[in-house]
PDB file of C-alpha atoms in Angstrom:
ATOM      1  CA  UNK A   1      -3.301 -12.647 -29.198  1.00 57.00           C
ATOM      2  CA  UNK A   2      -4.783  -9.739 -27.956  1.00 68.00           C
ATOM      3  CA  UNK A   3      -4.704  -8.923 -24.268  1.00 76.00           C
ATOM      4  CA  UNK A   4      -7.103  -6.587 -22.460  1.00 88.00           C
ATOM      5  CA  UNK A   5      -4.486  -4.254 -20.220  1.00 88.00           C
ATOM      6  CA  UNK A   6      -7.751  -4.352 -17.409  1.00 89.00           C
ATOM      7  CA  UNK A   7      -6.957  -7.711 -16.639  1.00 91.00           C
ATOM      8  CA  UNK A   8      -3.800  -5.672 -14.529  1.00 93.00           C
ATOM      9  CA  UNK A   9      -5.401  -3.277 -13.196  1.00 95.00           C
ATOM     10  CA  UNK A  10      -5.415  -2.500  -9.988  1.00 96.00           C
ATOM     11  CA  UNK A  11      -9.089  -0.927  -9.116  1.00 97.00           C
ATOM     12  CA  UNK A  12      -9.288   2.763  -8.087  1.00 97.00           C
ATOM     13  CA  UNK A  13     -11.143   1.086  -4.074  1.00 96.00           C
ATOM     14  CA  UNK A  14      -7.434  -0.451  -3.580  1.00 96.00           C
ATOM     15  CA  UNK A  15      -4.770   2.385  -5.153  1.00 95.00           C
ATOM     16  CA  UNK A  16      -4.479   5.173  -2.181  1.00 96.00           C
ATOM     17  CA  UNK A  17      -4.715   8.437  -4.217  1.00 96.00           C
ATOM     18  CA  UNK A  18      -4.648  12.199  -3.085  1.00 97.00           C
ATOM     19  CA  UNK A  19      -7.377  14.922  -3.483  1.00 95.00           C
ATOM     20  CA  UNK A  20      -6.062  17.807  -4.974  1.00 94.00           C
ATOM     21  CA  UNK A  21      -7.579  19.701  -1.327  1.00 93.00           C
ATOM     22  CA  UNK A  22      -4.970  17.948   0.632  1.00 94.00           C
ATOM     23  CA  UNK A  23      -2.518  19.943   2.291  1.00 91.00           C
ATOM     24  CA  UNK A  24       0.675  18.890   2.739  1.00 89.00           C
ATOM     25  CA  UNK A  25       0.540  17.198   6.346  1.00 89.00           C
ATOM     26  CA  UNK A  26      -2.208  14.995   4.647  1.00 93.00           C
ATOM     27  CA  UNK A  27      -0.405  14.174   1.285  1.00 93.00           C
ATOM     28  CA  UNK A  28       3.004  13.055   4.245  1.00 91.00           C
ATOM     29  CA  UNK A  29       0.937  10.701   6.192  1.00 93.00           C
ATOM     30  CA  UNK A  30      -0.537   8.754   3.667  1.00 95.00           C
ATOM     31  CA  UNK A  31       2.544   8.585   1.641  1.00 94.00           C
ATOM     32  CA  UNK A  32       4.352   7.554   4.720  1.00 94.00           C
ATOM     33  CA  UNK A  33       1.449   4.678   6.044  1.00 96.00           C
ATOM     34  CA  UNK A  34       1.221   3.375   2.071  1.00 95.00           C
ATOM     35  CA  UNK A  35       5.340   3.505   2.159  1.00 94.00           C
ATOM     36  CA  UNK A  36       4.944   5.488  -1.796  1.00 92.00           C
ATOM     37  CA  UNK A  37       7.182   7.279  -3.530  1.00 92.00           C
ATOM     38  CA  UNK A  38       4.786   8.595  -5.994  1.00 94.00           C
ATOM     39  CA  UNK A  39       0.682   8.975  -5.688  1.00 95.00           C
ATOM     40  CA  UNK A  40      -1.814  10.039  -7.731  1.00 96.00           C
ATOM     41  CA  UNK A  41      -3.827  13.388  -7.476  1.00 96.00           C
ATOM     42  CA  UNK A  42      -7.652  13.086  -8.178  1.00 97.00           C
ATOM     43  CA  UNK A  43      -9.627  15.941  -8.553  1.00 95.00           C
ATOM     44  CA  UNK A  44     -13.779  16.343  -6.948  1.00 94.00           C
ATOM     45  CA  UNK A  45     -14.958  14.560 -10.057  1.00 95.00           C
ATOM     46  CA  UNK A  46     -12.460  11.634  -9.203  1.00 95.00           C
ATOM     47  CA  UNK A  47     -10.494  12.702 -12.569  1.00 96.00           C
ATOM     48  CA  UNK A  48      -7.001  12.047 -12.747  1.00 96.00           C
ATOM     49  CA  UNK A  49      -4.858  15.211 -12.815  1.00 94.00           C
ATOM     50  CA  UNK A  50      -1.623  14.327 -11.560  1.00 95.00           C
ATOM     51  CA  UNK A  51       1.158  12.498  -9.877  1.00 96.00           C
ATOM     52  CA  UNK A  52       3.138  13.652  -6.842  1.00 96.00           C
ATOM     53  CA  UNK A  53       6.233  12.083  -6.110  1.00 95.00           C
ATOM     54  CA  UNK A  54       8.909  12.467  -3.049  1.00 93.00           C
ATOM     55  CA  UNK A  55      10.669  14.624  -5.311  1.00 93.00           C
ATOM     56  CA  UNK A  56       8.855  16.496  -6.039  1.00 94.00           C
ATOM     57  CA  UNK A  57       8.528  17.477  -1.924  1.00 91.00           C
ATOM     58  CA  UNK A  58      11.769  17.528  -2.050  1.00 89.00           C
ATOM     59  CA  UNK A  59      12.198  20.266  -4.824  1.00 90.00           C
ATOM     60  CA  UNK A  60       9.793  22.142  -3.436  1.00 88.00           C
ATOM     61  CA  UNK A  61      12.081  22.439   0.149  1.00 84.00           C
ATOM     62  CA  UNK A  62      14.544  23.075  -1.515  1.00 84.00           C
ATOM     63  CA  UNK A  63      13.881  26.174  -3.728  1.00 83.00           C
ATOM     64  CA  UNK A  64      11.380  27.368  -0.564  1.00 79.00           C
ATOM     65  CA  UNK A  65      11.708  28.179   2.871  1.00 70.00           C
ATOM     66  CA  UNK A  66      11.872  24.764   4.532  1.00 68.00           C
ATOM     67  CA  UNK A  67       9.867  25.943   7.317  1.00 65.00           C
ATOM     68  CA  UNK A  68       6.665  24.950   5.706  1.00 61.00           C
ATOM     69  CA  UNK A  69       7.629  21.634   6.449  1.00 67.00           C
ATOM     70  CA  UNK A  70       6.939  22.604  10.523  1.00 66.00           C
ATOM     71  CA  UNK A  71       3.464  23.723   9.688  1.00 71.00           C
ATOM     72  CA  UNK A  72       2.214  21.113   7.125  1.00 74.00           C
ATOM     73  CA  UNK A  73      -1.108  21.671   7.243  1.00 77.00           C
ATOM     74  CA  UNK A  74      -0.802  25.268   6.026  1.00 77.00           C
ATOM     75  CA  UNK A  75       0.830  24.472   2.673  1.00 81.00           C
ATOM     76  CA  UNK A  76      -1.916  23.005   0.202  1.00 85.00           C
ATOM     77  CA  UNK A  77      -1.044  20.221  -2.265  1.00 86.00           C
ATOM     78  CA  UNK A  78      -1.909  22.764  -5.187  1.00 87.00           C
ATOM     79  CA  UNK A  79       1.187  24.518  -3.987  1.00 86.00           C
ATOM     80  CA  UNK A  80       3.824  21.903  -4.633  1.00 89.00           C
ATOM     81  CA  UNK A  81       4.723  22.189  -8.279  1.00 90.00           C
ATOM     82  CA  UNK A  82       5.091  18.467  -9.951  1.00 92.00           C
ATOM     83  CA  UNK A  83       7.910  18.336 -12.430  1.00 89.00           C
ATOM     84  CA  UNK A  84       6.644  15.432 -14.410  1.00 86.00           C
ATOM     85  CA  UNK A  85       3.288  13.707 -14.470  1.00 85.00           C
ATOM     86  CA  UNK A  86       2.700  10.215 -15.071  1.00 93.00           C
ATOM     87  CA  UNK A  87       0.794   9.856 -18.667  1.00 94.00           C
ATOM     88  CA  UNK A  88      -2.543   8.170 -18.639  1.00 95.00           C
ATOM     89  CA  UNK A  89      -3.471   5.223 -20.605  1.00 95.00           C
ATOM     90  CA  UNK A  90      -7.565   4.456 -21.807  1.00 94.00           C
ATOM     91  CA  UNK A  91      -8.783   1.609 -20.361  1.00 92.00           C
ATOM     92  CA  UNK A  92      -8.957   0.568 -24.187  1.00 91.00           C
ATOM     93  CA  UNK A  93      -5.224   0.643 -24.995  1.00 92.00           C
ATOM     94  CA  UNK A  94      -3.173  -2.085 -26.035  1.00 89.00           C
ATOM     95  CA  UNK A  95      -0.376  -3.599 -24.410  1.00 88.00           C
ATOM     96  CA  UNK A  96       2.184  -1.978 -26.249  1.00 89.00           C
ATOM     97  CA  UNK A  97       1.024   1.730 -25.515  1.00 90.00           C
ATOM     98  CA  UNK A  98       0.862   0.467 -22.093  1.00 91.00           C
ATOM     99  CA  UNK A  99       4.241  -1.169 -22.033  1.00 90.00           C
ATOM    100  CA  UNK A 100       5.838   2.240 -23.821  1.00 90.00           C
ATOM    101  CA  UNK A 101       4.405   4.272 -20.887  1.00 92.00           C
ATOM    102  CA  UNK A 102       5.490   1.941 -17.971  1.00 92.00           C
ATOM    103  CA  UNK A 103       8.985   2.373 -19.225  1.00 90.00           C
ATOM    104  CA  UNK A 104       9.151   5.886 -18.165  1.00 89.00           C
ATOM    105  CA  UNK A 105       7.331   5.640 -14.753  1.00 93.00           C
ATOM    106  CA  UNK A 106       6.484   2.752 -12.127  1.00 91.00           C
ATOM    107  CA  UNK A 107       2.806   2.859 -12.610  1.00 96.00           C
ATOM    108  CA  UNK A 108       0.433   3.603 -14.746  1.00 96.00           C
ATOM    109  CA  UNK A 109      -2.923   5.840 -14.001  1.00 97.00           C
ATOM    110  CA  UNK A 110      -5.880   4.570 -16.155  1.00 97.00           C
ATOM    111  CA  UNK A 111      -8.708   6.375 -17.202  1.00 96.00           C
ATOM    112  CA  UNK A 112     -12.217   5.635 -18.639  1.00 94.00           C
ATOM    113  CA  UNK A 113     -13.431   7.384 -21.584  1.00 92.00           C
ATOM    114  CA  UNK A 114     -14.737  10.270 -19.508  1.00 92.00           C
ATOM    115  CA  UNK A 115     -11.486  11.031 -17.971  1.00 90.00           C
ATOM    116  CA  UNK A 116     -11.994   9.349 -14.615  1.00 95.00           C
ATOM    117  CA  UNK A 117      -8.948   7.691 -12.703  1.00 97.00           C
ATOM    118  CA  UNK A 118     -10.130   4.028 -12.494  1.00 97.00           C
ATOM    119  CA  UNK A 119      -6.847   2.412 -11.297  1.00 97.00           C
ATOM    120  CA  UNK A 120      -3.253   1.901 -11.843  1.00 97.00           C
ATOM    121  CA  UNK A 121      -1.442  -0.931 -13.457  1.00 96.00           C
ATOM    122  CA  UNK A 122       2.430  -1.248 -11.966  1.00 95.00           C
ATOM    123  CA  UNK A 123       5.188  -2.039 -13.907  1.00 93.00           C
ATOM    124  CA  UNK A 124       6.105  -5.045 -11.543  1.00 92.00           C
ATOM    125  CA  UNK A 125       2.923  -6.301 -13.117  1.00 93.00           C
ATOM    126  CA  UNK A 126       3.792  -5.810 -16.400  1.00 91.00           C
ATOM    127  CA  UNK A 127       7.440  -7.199 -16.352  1.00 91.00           C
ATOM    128  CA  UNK A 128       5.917 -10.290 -14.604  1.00 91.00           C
ATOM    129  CA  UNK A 129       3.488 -10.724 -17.284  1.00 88.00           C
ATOM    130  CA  UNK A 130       6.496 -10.855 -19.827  1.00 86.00           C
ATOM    131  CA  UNK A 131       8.696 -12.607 -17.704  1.00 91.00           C
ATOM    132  CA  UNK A 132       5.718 -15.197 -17.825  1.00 89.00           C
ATOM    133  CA  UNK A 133       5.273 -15.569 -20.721  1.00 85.00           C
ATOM    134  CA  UNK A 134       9.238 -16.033 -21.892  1.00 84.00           C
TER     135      UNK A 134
END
């Protein structure tokens, strides 16, 4: 049986994403209302081009003068290096590439054939639709 991986998918209007613009007293606040550890970065052309995570932040501080944390809204997000982005999957995978990429992060950013971010699919969604189906 094939599944269509878009029937998880949780629509680009409902997934709180950064603009690569933000600085970094924007990217705080909205991960701190959403309560996320990690968010995706869109770009003007609402294409996916990264992940930032709390760690990332964190790294950041700590190899930097932690001061910038007292003026947030001079440091830009294009400053903050990411150590790992979160791989894309086409909105036409299959359920094992997505499955093989959830392993290695807690959500997955999907993209259309153009490149555009069009949602996420979580791994909580994924493991329930196995748990399901045992």
């Amino acid at each position: 049986m094939i599944i269509n991986i878009l029937f998880f998918l949780t629509p680009k209007a409902e997934v709180a994403f950064l603009e690569d613009d933000y600085s970094l007293r924007q990217v705080l606040e909205k991960m701190e209302y959403y309560k996320y550890s990690a968010i995706p970065i869109l770009n003007n052309e609402g294409e996916y081009i990264g992940t930032l995570t709390e760690g990332d932040i964190l790294w950041y501080c700590r190899h930097n003068d932690m001061t910038a944390l007292n003026r947030p809204e001079n440091l830009r997000l294009t400053d903050i290096p990411r150590r790992n982005d979160y791989a894309t999957v086409n909105a036409s995978s299959n359920m094992e590439d997505l499955l093989s990429t959830a392993l290695r992060q807690n959500f997955v950013p999907v993209v259309d054939d153009c490149g555009k971010f069009i949602g996420i699919i979580t791994r909580s969604d994924i493991i329930q639709y196995y748990y399901d189906r045992m």
